[in-house]
Each structure stands twice: as structure tokens, then as C-alpha cells.
Coordinates of C-alpha atoms and ligand atoms in Angstrom, one line a residue:
M1 CA 0.0 0.0 0.0
R2 CA 2.8 2.4 1.0
F3 CA 4.6 1.5 -2.2
L4 CA 1.6 2.1 -4.3
A5 CA 1.0 5.5 -2.7
Y6 CA 4.6 6.4 -3.4
I7 CA 4.6 5.4 -7.1
L8 CA 1.4 7.4 -7.8
L9 CA 2.3 10.5 -5.9
P10 CA 0.2 13.3 -7.2
L11 CA 2.1 15.5 -9.6
A12 CA 1.6 18.7 -7.7
V13 CA 2.9 17.1 -4.5
L14 CA 6.0 16.0 -6.2
A15 CA 6.6 19.6 -7.4
A16 CA 6.1 20.9 -3.9
E17 CA 8.8 18.5 -2.8
G18 CA 11.3 20.3 -5.0
T19 CA 11.8 17.9 -7.8
P20 CA 9.7 19.2 -10.7
P21 CA 9.8 17.1 -13.8
N22 CA 10.8 18.2 -17.3
I23 CA 7.7 18.8 -19.4
V24 CA 7.6 17.8 -23.0
L25 CA 4.4 18.8 -24.9
I26 CA 4.2 17.0 -28.2
Y27 CA 1.6 18.8 -30.4
A28 CA 0.4 17.2 -33.6
D29 CA -1.2 19.3 -36.4
D30 CA -4.6 18.1 -37.8
I31 CA -4.2 14.6 -36.5
G32 CA -7.6 13.2 -35.5
W33 CA -8.8 11.0 -32.6
G34 CA -8.9 8.1 -35.0
D35 CA -5.6 8.5 -36.7
L36 CA -3.4 6.7 -34.1
G37 CA -3.1 3.0 -33.4
C38 CA -3.8 3.4 -29.7
Y39 CA -7.1 5.1 -30.6
G40 CA -8.1 2.4 -33.0
A41 CA -6.5 3.3 -36.4
K42 CA -6.1 0.0 -38.3
V43 CA -4.0 1.1 -41.3
I44 CA -1.6 3.6 -39.8
P45 CA 1.3 2.1 -37.8
T46 CA 2.2 4.4 -34.9
P47 CA 4.3 2.2 -32.6
H48 CA 6.0 5.0 -30.7
V49 CA 2.8 6.8 -29.9
D50 CA 1.2 3.5 -28.9
R51 CA 4.1 2.9 -26.6
L52 CA 3.5 6.3 -25.0
A53 CA -0.1 5.3 -24.4
A54 CA 0.9 1.9 -23.0
E55 CA 3.3 3.5 -20.6
G56 CA 0.9 6.3 -19.6
T57 CA -2.8 7.3 -19.5
R58 CA -4.9 7.6 -22.6
F59 CA -7.7 10.2 -22.3
V60 CA -10.7 9.6 -24.5
S61 CA -12.4 13.0 -23.7
G62 CA -9.4 15.3 -24.2
Y63 CA -10.1 18.5 -26.1
C64 CA -8.3 21.3 -27.8
T65 CA -10.1 24.6 -27.4
S66 CA -10.8 25.1 -31.1
A67 CA -11.1 23.3 -34.4
T68 CA -8.3 25.3 -36.0
C69 CA -4.7 26.0 -35.2
T70 CA -4.1 29.5 -34.1
P71 CA -6.9 29.7 -31.6
S72 CA -6.1 26.3 -30.1
R73 CA -2.5 27.4 -29.6
Y74 CA -3.5 30.7 -28.1
G75 CA -5.8 29.0 -25.6
M76 CA -3.2 26.4 -24.7
L77 CA -0.4 28.8 -24.0
T78 CA -2.4 31.5 -22.3
G79 CA -5.1 29.6 -20.4
E80 CA -7.8 31.8 -21.9
Y81 CA -10.5 30.7 -24.4
P82 CA -9.4 32.3 -27.7
W83 CA -13.0 33.2 -28.6
R84 CA -12.9 35.9 -25.9
R85 CA -10.4 37.8 -28.0
K86 CA -10.6 39.3 -31.5
G87 CA -7.8 38.4 -33.9
T88 CA -7.2 34.9 -32.7
G89 CA -8.5 33.2 -35.9
I90 CA -6.3 31.5 -38.5
L91 CA -3.4 33.9 -39.1
P92 CA -1.7 34.8 -42.3
G93 CA 2.1 34.1 -42.4
D94 CA 3.0 37.8 -42.0
A95 CA 0.8 38.5 -38.9
A96 CA 2.0 40.3 -35.9
L97 CA 2.4 38.3 -32.6
I98 CA -1.1 38.1 -31.1
I99 CA 0.0 37.3 -27.5
P100 CA 0.8 40.6 -25.9
R101 CA 4.2 40.6 -24.1
S102 CA 2.4 41.7 -20.9
R103 CA 0.5 38.4 -20.8
A104 CA 1.5 35.4 -18.7
T105 CA 1.9 32.2 -20.7
V106 CA 2.6 28.7 -19.7
A107 CA 6.2 29.4 -20.8
T108 CA 6.6 32.6 -18.7
A109 CA 5.2 30.8 -15.7
L110 CA 7.5 27.8 -16.0
K111 CA 10.5 30.1 -16.7
G112 CA 9.6 31.9 -13.5
A113 CA 9.6 28.6 -11.7
G114 CA 13.2 27.9 -12.9
Y115 CA 12.6 26.0 -16.1
T116 CA 14.5 26.5 -19.4
T117 CA 11.8 26.8 -22.0
G118 CA 11.8 26.0 -25.8
V119 CA 9.5 25.9 -28.7
I120 CA 10.3 23.9 -31.8
G121 CA 8.1 23.6 -34.9
K122 CA 5.0 25.3 -36.0
W123 CA 4.3 28.6 -34.3
H124 CA 1.3 30.3 -36.1
L125 CA 0.7 32.9 -33.4
G126 CA 2.3 35.7 -35.4
L127 CA 5.7 37.4 -35.1
G128 CA 6.9 40.9 -34.7
E129 CA 4.8 44.1 -34.6
L130 CA 2.9 45.4 -37.6
E131 CA 5.1 44.6 -40.7
V132 CA 7.8 42.0 -40.2
D133 CA 11.1 42.6 -41.9
W134 CA 12.4 39.1 -42.3
N135 CA 15.9 40.2 -43.0
R136 CA 16.5 41.7 -39.5
P137 CA 16.1 40.3 -36.0
I138 CA 12.4 39.8 -35.5
K139 CA 10.9 41.1 -32.3
P140 CA 8.7 40.2 -30.5
S141 CA 9.2 36.5 -31.1
P142 CA 8.6 33.5 -28.9
R143 CA 11.3 34.8 -26.6
E144 CA 9.1 37.8 -25.6
V145 CA 6.3 35.5 -24.5
G146 CA 8.5 33.2 -22.4
F147 CA 10.5 30.8 -24.6
D148 CA 14.3 30.9 -24.0
Y149 CA 14.9 29.1 -27.3
S150 CA 12.8 28.9 -30.5
F151 CA 13.2 27.1 -33.8
I152 CA 10.0 27.6 -35.7
M153 CA 8.2 28.2 -38.9
A154 CA 6.2 31.4 -38.7
A155 CA 2.8 30.1 -39.6
T156 CA 2.1 26.9 -41.6
G157 CA 3.8 24.8 -44.3
D158 CA 1.3 26.2 -46.8
R159 CA 1.9 29.8 -46.0
V160 CA 4.9 32.0 -46.9
P161 CA 7.6 32.7 -45.8
C162 CA 8.9 29.1 -46.2
V163 CA 11.8 29.5 -43.9
F164 CA 12.8 28.6 -40.3
V165 CA 13.3 31.3 -37.7
E166 CA 15.7 30.5 -34.9
N167 CA 15.7 32.8 -31.9
G168 CA 14.2 35.6 -34.0
S169 CA 16.4 35.3 -37.1
V170 CA 15.8 33.6 -40.4
V171 CA 18.0 30.5 -40.6
G172 CA 20.5 30.4 -43.5
L173 CA 19.6 33.8 -45.0
D174 CA 22.0 35.4 -47.4
P175 CA 21.8 39.2 -46.8
K176 CA 22.5 39.7 -50.5
D177 CA 19.2 37.9 -51.3
P178 CA 16.7 39.5 -49.0
I179 CA 13.2 38.0 -48.4
E180 CA 10.1 39.9 -49.4
V181 CA 6.7 38.7 -48.4
S182 CA 3.3 39.7 -49.8
Y183 CA -0.2 38.6 -48.9
K184 CA -1.8 41.1 -51.3
R185 CA -0.3 40.6 -54.7
P186 CA 2.3 38.6 -56.6
F187 CA 5.8 39.9 -57.3
S188 CA 6.6 40.7 -60.9
G189 CA 7.6 37.5 -62.7
D190 CA 5.6 35.2 -60.4
P191 CA 4.0 32.4 -62.4
D192 CA 0.2 32.1 -62.6
L193 CA -0.6 28.9 -60.7
K194 CA -4.0 28.8 -62.3
S195 CA -2.5 28.1 -65.7
G196 CA -2.7 24.5 -66.8
E197 CA 0.9 24.4 -67.9
V198 CA 2.2 25.7 -64.6
R199 CA 0.0 23.3 -62.7
A200 CA 1.2 20.3 -64.6
A201 CA 4.7 21.0 -63.4
L202 CA 3.8 21.2 -59.7
A203 CA 5.1 18.6 -57.3
M204 CA 1.6 18.5 -55.7
D205 CA -1.3 20.2 -57.4
W206 CA -3.7 22.4 -55.4
S207 CA -7.4 21.8 -55.1
V208 CA -8.6 25.0 -53.5
G209 CA -6.6 28.1 -52.6
H210 CA -2.8 27.5 -52.5
N211 CA -2.4 29.0 -55.9
M212 CA -0.5 32.2 -55.1
G213 CA 3.3 31.9 -54.5
L214 CA 5.4 29.0 -55.8
V215 CA 7.9 27.5 -53.4
N216 CA 9.7 24.1 -54.0
K217 CA 7.3 23.5 -56.9
V218 CA 4.3 23.7 -54.5
G219 CA 1.7 26.4 -54.5
R220 CA 1.4 28.3 -51.2
I221 CA -0.8 31.0 -49.6
G222 CA 0.9 34.4 -50.1
W223 CA 3.9 35.2 -52.2
M224 CA 7.6 35.4 -51.4
H225 CA 10.7 36.6 -53.2
G226 CA 14.3 36.1 -52.4
G227 CA 15.8 34.1 -49.5
A228 CA 16.7 31.2 -51.8
S229 CA 19.3 29.9 -49.4
A230 CA 16.9 30.0 -46.5
I231 CA 14.0 28.2 -48.0
W232 CA 13.2 25.0 -46.2
D233 CA 13.1 21.5 -47.7
D234 CA 9.6 20.2 -47.1
T235 CA 10.8 16.6 -47.2
T236 CA 13.3 17.0 -44.3
M237 CA 11.2 19.4 -42.1
G238 CA 10.1 16.6 -39.7
D239 CA 13.7 15.4 -39.3
T240 CA 15.0 19.0 -38.8
F241 CA 12.4 19.7 -36.1
A242 CA 13.0 16.3 -34.3
M243 CA 16.8 16.9 -34.4
K244 CA 16.4 20.3 -32.9
A245 CA 14.2 18.9 -30.2
C246 CA 16.8 16.2 -29.4
E247 CA 19.5 18.8 -29.2
F248 CA 17.4 20.9 -26.9
I249 CA 16.8 18.0 -24.6
A250 CA 20.5 17.0 -24.5
K251 CA 21.6 20.6 -23.9
N252 CA 19.2 21.2 -21.0
K253 CA 19.3 17.8 -19.3
T254 CA 20.7 19.0 -16.0
K255 CA 17.9 21.2 -14.9
P256 CA 14.1 21.3 -15.5
F257 CA 13.0 22.2 -19.0
F258 CA 9.8 22.7 -20.8
L259 CA 9.8 21.7 -24.5
Y260 CA 6.8 22.6 -26.7
Y261 CA 7.3 20.4 -29.8
A262 CA 4.9 21.5 -32.4
S263 CA 5.1 19.0 -35.3
H264 CA 3.9 20.1 -38.7
E265 CA 2.4 16.7 -39.4
N266 CA -0.1 16.1 -40.9
H267 CA -0.9 19.7 -42.1
V268 CA -0.9 20.4 -45.8
P269 CA 1.1 20.3 -48.0
R270 CA 1.8 16.8 -47.0
I271 CA 5.2 16.6 -48.7
I272 CA 6.9 14.1 -46.5
N273 CA 10.2 12.3 -46.6
P274 CA 10.3 9.5 -49.2
R275 CA 11.2 7.0 -46.6
F276 CA 7.6 7.2 -45.3
A277 CA 6.0 6.9 -48.7
G278 CA 3.6 4.0 -48.9
K279 CA 3.7 3.1 -45.2
T280 CA 0.0 3.4 -45.2
P281 CA -2.7 2.8 -47.9
L282 CA -3.9 6.3 -47.3
G283 CA -1.3 8.2 -49.4
P284 CA 0.5 11.3 -48.1
R285 CA -2.0 12.0 -45.3
G286 CA -1.6 8.6 -43.7
D287 CA 2.2 8.5 -44.4
A288 CA 2.5 11.9 -42.7
V289 CA 1.1 10.4 -39.5
V290 CA 3.8 7.8 -39.7
S291 CA 6.3 10.6 -40.0
F292 CA 4.8 12.2 -36.9
D293 CA 5.2 8.9 -35.1
D294 CA 8.8 8.8 -36.1
Q295 CA 9.4 12.2 -34.6
V296 CA 7.8 11.0 -31.4
G297 CA 10.0 8.0 -31.4
R298 CA 13.1 10.1 -31.7
I299 CA 12.1 12.4 -28.9
L300 CA 11.3 9.5 -26.6
A301 CA 14.6 7.8 -27.5
E302 CA 16.6 11.0 -26.7
L303 CA 14.9 11.3 -23.3
E304 CA 15.8 7.6 -22.7
R305 CA 19.4 8.2 -23.9
Q306 CA 19.8 11.1 -21.5
G307 CA 18.4 9.2 -18.6
L308 CA 15.4 11.5 -18.4
T309 CA 12.4 9.2 -19.0
G310 CA 11.6 8.8 -15.3
N311 CA 11.7 12.5 -14.6
T312 CA 9.8 13.8 -17.6
L313 CA 6.1 14.4 -18.1
V314 CA 5.3 13.8 -21.7
I315 CA 1.9 15.0 -23.1
L316 CA 0.9 14.3 -26.7
T317 CA -2.2 15.9 -28.3
S318 CA -3.3 17.6 -31.4
D319 CA -4.3 21.2 -32.3
N320 CA -7.6 20.3 -34.0
G321 CA -9.5 17.5 -35.6
P322 CA -8.7 15.8 -38.9
V323 CA -9.2 17.0 -42.5
L324 CA -8.8 15.1 -45.7
D325 CA -8.7 17.5 -48.6
D326 CA -7.4 20.7 -47.1
G327 CA -6.5 22.3 -50.4
Y328 CA -4.1 20.0 -52.2
K329 CA -4.7 17.0 -54.4
D330 CA -3.1 14.4 -52.3
R331 CA -5.9 11.8 -52.8
A332 CA -6.8 11.7 -49.1
V333 CA -10.5 11.6 -49.7
E334 CA -10.6 8.6 -52.1
L335 CA -7.8 6.7 -50.3
N336 CA -9.5 7.1 -46.9
R337 CA -12.8 6.0 -48.3
A338 CA -11.2 2.9 -50.0
A339 CA -9.4 1.9 -46.8
G340 CA -12.4 2.6 -44.5
H341 CA -10.3 4.8 -42.3
A342 CA -12.1 7.1 -39.9
P343 CA -9.7 9.9 -39.0
A344 CA -12.1 11.4 -36.4
G345 CA -12.9 8.0 -34.9
P346 CA -16.6 7.6 -34.1
F347 CA -17.2 11.4 -33.9
R348 CA -19.0 13.8 -36.2
G349 CA -17.1 16.5 -38.0
G350 CA -13.4 17.3 -38.2
K351 CA -11.2 20.3 -38.5
Y352 CA -13.3 23.5 -38.6
S353 CA -16.3 21.8 -37.0
V354 CA -18.1 22.7 -33.8
Y355 CA -19.1 19.0 -33.5
Q356 CA -17.0 16.6 -31.5
G357 CA -14.6 15.6 -34.3
G358 CA -13.4 19.2 -34.5
T359 CA -11.9 19.4 -31.0
R360 CA -11.9 15.9 -29.4
V361 CA -8.4 14.9 -30.1
P362 CA -5.7 12.3 -29.1
F363 CA -4.6 13.1 -25.5
L364 CA -1.8 11.0 -23.9
V365 CA 0.1 11.6 -20.7
R366 CA 3.1 9.7 -19.5
W367 CA 5.3 10.1 -16.4
P368 CA 6.5 6.8 -15.1
G369 CA 5.6 6.3 -11.5
H370 CA 3.4 9.3 -11.3
V371 CA 0.8 8.9 -14.1
S372 CA -1.1 5.6 -14.2
A373 CA 0.4 3.3 -16.9
G374 CA -1.8 1.5 -19.4
K375 CA -4.9 3.3 -18.2
V376 CA -7.8 4.7 -20.2
S377 CA -9.4 7.8 -18.6
E378 CA -12.8 9.1 -19.3
A379 CA -12.2 12.4 -17.5
L380 CA -12.9 15.6 -19.3
V381 CA -9.7 17.5 -20.0
S382 CA -9.0 20.5 -22.2
Q383 CA -5.8 22.0 -23.4
V384 CA -6.9 25.3 -21.9
D385 CA -6.0 23.6 -18.6
F386 CA -2.3 23.2 -19.5
A387 CA -1.4 26.7 -18.4
A388 CA -2.6 26.2 -14.8
S389 CA -1.7 22.5 -14.6
F390 CA 1.8 22.7 -15.9
T391 CA 2.5 25.7 -13.7
R392 CA 1.3 23.8 -10.7
I393 CA 3.4 20.8 -11.6
G394 CA 6.4 23.0 -12.2
G395 CA 6.0 24.5 -8.7
G396 CA 4.7 27.9 -9.8
D397 CA 1.4 29.7 -9.0
P398 CA -1.4 28.8 -11.3
A399 CA -3.8 31.4 -9.9
P400 CA -3.5 33.9 -12.8
F401 CA -4.5 31.2 -15.3
I402 CA -7.3 29.9 -13.0
A403 CA -8.7 33.4 -13.0
L404 CA -9.0 33.0 -16.8
D405 CA -10.4 29.7 -18.2
S406 CA -7.7 27.3 -17.1
L407 CA -8.3 24.6 -14.4
D408 CA -5.6 22.9 -12.4
V409 CA -6.2 19.3 -13.6
S410 CA -2.8 18.0 -12.5
A411 CA -4.5 15.5 -10.1
V412 CA -6.6 14.2 -13.0
L413 CA -3.7 13.8 -15.3
S414 CA -1.9 11.7 -12.7
G415 CA -5.0 9.6 -12.0
S416 CA -5.1 10.5 -8.3
E417 CA -8.4 12.3 -8.8
K418 CA -11.2 11.2 -11.1
S419 CA -12.3 14.5 -12.5
T420 CA -12.1 18.2 -12.0
R421 CA -13.7 19.6 -15.1
D422 CA -17.4 18.8 -15.6
Y423 CA -17.8 20.8 -18.8
V424 CA -15.8 21.7 -21.9
V425 CA -16.4 24.4 -24.5
S426 CA -15.4 23.7 -28.1
Q427 CA -15.0 26.4 -30.8
G428 CA -15.6 25.7 -34.5
M429 CA -15.0 28.3 -37.1
G430 CA -15.4 31.9 -36.0
L431 CA -17.5 32.2 -32.9
A432 CA -19.4 29.0 -33.3
L433 CA -19.3 27.4 -29.9
S434 CA -20.6 24.1 -28.4
I435 CA -20.6 22.9 -24.8
R436 CA -20.3 19.5 -23.3
E437 CA -21.4 18.7 -19.8
G438 CA -21.1 15.0 -18.7
D439 CA -22.5 13.0 -21.6
W440 CA -24.5 15.9 -23.0
S441 CA -23.4 18.1 -25.9
L442 CA -25.3 21.2 -26.8
V443 CA -24.6 22.7 -30.3
P444 CA -26.5 26.0 -30.3
G445 CA -28.0 27.2 -33.6
H446 CA -27.0 30.7 -34.7
G447 CA -28.4 33.2 -37.0
R448 CA -25.4 33.5 -39.2
K449 CA -24.8 31.7 -42.5
A450 CA -22.8 28.5 -42.0
T451 CA -19.2 28.6 -42.7
K452 CA -18.9 26.4 -45.7
V453 CA -15.7 24.6 -45.0
R454 CA -13.9 22.2 -47.3
N455 CA -14.0 19.0 -45.3
E456 CA -16.0 16.8 -47.6
A457 CA -15.3 13.5 -45.8
E458 CA -16.4 14.8 -42.4
G459 CA -19.2 17.1 -43.7
D460 CA -19.6 20.8 -43.0
D461 CA -21.5 22.5 -40.3
S462 CA -24.4 23.9 -42.3
E463 CA -27.0 22.1 -40.2
V464 CA -25.9 24.1 -37.2
V465 CA -27.6 27.2 -38.5
A466 CA -31.0 25.4 -38.3
G467 CA -31.4 25.6 -34.5
D468 CA -30.2 24.3 -31.2
Q469 CA -29.2 20.7 -31.1
L470 CA -28.7 18.4 -28.1
Y471 CA -26.9 15.0 -28.2
N472 CA -26.3 12.3 -25.7
L473 CA -22.6 11.4 -26.4
E474 CA -22.8 8.1 -24.5
K475 CA -25.6 6.7 -26.6
D476 CA -24.8 8.7 -29.7
P477 CA -21.1 9.6 -30.0
G478 CA -21.5 10.4 -33.6
Q479 CA -24.1 13.1 -32.9
K480 CA -26.6 11.8 -35.3
T481 CA -29.8 12.2 -33.3
N482 CA -30.9 15.5 -32.0
V483 CA -32.7 14.8 -28.7
I484 CA -33.5 18.4 -27.7
A485 CA -37.3 18.0 -27.9
A486 CA -37.2 15.2 -25.3
N487 CA -34.7 17.0 -23.0
P488 CA -35.6 20.7 -22.9
A489 CA -34.4 21.2 -19.3
V490 CA -30.9 19.7 -20.0
A491 CA -30.6 21.9 -23.1
A492 CA -31.7 25.0 -21.2
R493 CA -29.1 24.2 -18.4
L494 CA -26.3 23.8 -20.9
K495 CA -27.3 26.9 -22.8
D496 CA -27.3 29.0 -19.6
R497 CA -24.0 27.6 -18.7
L498 CA -22.5 28.6 -22.0
E499 CA -24.1 32.0 -21.9
A500 CA -22.6 32.5 -18.4
L501 CA -19.2 31.6 -19.6
K502 CA -19.5 33.9 -22.5
A503 CA -20.6 36.7 -20.2
K504 CA -17.2 36.6 -18.5
G505 CA -16.0 38.4 -21.5
I506 CA -16.0 38.1 -25.2
E507 CA -14.5 40.0 -28.1
Q508 CA -12.3 42.1 -25.9
P509 CA -9.4 43.4 -27.9
L510 CA -6.1 42.1 -26.6
P511 CA -4.5 44.6 -24.3
R512 CA -1.0 45.5 -25.5
Ligands
NG6_601 C1 -7.2 27.4 -44.4 C2 -6.5 26.8 -45.6 C3 -6.0 25.4 -45.1 C4 -5.2 25.5 -43.9 C5 -6.0 26.3 -42.8 C6 -5.2 26.5 -41.5 C7 -7.3 27.3 -47.9 C8 -8.4 27.1 -48.9 N1 -7.4 26.7 -46.7 O1 -7.6 28.7 -44.7 O2 -5.3 24.8 -46.2 O3 -4.0 26.2 -44.1 O4 -6.4 27.5 -43.3 O5 -4.9 25.3 -40.9 O6 -6.4 28.2 -48.1 S1 -4.5 25.3 -39.4 O7 -4.4 24.0 -39.0 O8 -3.2 26.0 -39.3 O9 -5.6 26.1 -38.7
CA602 CA1 -4.1 22.4 -37.3

């Protein structure tokens, strides 16, 4: 009994005893609940992720805040629901940093608690102020919001500039070949990606959007000129990020560190390393998940090599639900259909959606001896809770985050408490919100026109406009049968709760 109590010491207790763990947050991009072996994927081999699940706890009701990237990352790092703030939607690649320097983030809090902090991978929270000059040191960058080290792409793989930025400077830039970026118009001499001849020569054709600038024979959003020596290689991006993560771990092994590893897999364009080609019957989209798994394997191996496995809390989750055709012709729709693969698992919707598939994502936690191993947890947890929970685990004061929308769920993560959170709010596109309480999910109707999103396989949210919907997720995880007529009191309670949460503040401009 004594032994058991010792091995499952609550996380916060351990931090209080003065031995806070390293925290490695592995963040996938657009990888759905159903895309990983440990969540039931049959045709995507993910041995490293599955090992993490076997050695830790697999949450089946883990949520990101939003069904797209920028808001989920904002919510996760600040502990505040992004829908409270204007300007937290999907950002262009030349956007200014949207987290004000004055704001506490999970990184500033952990840094304050003595951690060395790093972010590697996809940023997508903006950089600089107003117009960024990519040829000079960029400020503010992740450093100004708490990260001692950063090696990032500014936005997404499908947005220019297609370069890495390390500690505020573009990597490999030749000053004689400066970078120019435009989100308004092409530079003179840019090819017309709508012309058949140009399209025929692309490494991967576009299906919607992605027909502005041409980089590495792939159409992107926005145009860029110059910077030839700095342009990334799409096929080695995963290797580069994983290598930088391993270097960060090795370099900082002697004192607590926080590593936020934001993989680009499997966001579009899915131009992955040829060694992963054909690993799944799903084409580039499935093979990109295998590439993600490879990155996870390398990070876990580096922790092991440095003797840090036992003292490192590893969390793996995703920024939003899955999407098949997200603007490039990579055959995801037809190949998924042929293989019978369900990227969102049993849930309705996917990326962009206010239904479960948009925000209910893979969610694994491992810390040997402190987090139950081989366990499946039904507890409701949200990434908005990371700010308070990680701060608590790291020995800092979570109160500023708790005053926002973050809850300290550290005892739930370790398994020493069953649940803390009894509701979770999910954001689809724009201000479309849904709320889950226990097994009930309320998807309120709204007067606006539905956002027609391109997510053919998972459907769009047009039905949401029609009126309020209530689902019982235990009986109907796929949200097929609206049971609002039979349960008006439940619907009213959830609606009131959502309204009360919204009343705490919405559409406030971000204070600078
Ligand atoms: C959309 C893009 C999509 C993807 C998404 C952001 C088009 C037609 N669609 O606007 O390809 O880039 O933005 O994805 O351009 S996220 O995961 O970073 O939120
Ligand atoms: Ca995403």
C-alpha cells in the first residue's frame, strides 16, 4: 500500500517537494482522434505513440479549445479561451504576434519557476509588430512570451515565408538575397498557378486556394521573393524539427526544461520524406502520421538516452481534428474511403467543426511512477488547462490562469483524482461554440450563415444554423440524433452555462 501511494504521488505534491519534472508537450497538427493506433487506427502504424499510451494514460475525452490551429495554440499557451479575443483566428504568415508581451503564458510561468523553455516547430501565433522585416532580427518573437529558445516556422507549411526562424532570425539567409513577403499581390515575374501548364509541373497540385506563390514546386498562400538559401526543404522538415528537439533535450538535461514540440504533421502540404511513402494505404495524409510517429520515437529515444524518462512528463495531443482535402490533391478523400479509415474515430465533423470531431483529439500523458500506466481515462480535460496544470506541476502559482479559463487538472492527469472539469467548450470556425457537460453536448444554432468549410469527408456545419441541437454522447457519440425535444431542461441548463461563460468576456481586444 505504502509502495503504491509512493509510485502514484500526485504531480503537484512532487513539485512541492522540490523535484519538478521536465515537461515535453508534443503537439500534432490536424491529427484526429482516430488517426493513431492506440485510438483504433487499423491502417496507420504508430508504434512510438502507442508505446507512450501503454506507458501512460490515454484520455478519451481530451479536447483542444478550437477546431483550427491559431486559436487552439493561443488557448493552450495563455489559459484563456481564444473566442474571448478578437484576432485569434487562423493567421496569415505575416501576422504580428497576437500574444501581448504583458500576458502570462505557460512558458513565462514555467520560466519563472526555474525552467528552461523552448518551442520547436509550427508557431502560427504571429511574429513581430505590424510589418515584419524578415531580414532583420524579429521582435517580439517567442522569446518575448516566455521561450528561451525557439526554432520555428512562422505560420504553416502552406503559408509563406517558407523559412525557419531560430531565436528571431531567419536561418540560412544570405543578406544579398533578402526576403520579401506579400499577402496582397504577386511579385513581378511570379508564375500564374491557375494556368494548366504551370499546374502540370507542380510537385503537388492544389485543389482550392494554395495557388499564389510557388515554393519548392508547390503552391502556397501568399507570395515570397528572395531568401533562396533559407527556404526549407519540405521533405526533411520533420527530421529537422525532431533533431532540434533532441538537441534541446541533450543541452538542457541537467535542470528542468519545458519543451513545446509542435510538429507540422499532418498539415498540408503533405510533402513528407520519401522513406515514409507507402507506409499506409492512405497516401501522403496517412504517411505523414507515420512521419509524426517517427518524430515522437526520436524524442522518446533522446529522453531515454539522456536518462530523463523517469523525470519527464510527456503529453501528446493535437491542435484540431482531422481534415482530408485541405487544399491539395493528395488523394486523401478517395484513399481514406477505400481503406475505410475514420480519421475522427466515431465522432462527427473534423477540423473547422463545432461537433466533437473538431476538437476531441488524441490526448496521452506519461510520467513513469506518477501517471497511471496503461490506463484509459474518461475524465474531461482541455488543453486550456495546460497553463494552470503545468504551472502547478512546475512549482509555480497557477492562480493567474485559473482566473481566466484554465483549471488545475494535475491530479486528474496523474490519475489520483477522477475528474475536476465537468464541462468543456469547443470552438468551430469563427464564434461557433458548443458545450459538453457530462454526456450531453449542446450545439447551439446561430443566425449567421454557416461557414462552408472544405471538409468533404467529415461534412460541413451547415446544419448548425438550423437551430439548437442536443446530443447524448454516451448513446450517440456520432451526434446523429438531436434529442433536444425530449430533454428541454438539459438543453436550457447547458445553454445557460455557455451564456454565463461567454458573459465573463467576449470579443475584448487584446490589451497591449
Ligand atoms: C485554411 C487553408 C487550409 C489551412 C488552414 C489552416 C485554404 C483554402 N485553406 O484557410 O489549407 O492552411 O487555413 O490550418 O487556403 S490550421 O491547422 O493552421 O488552422
Ligand atoms: Ca491544425
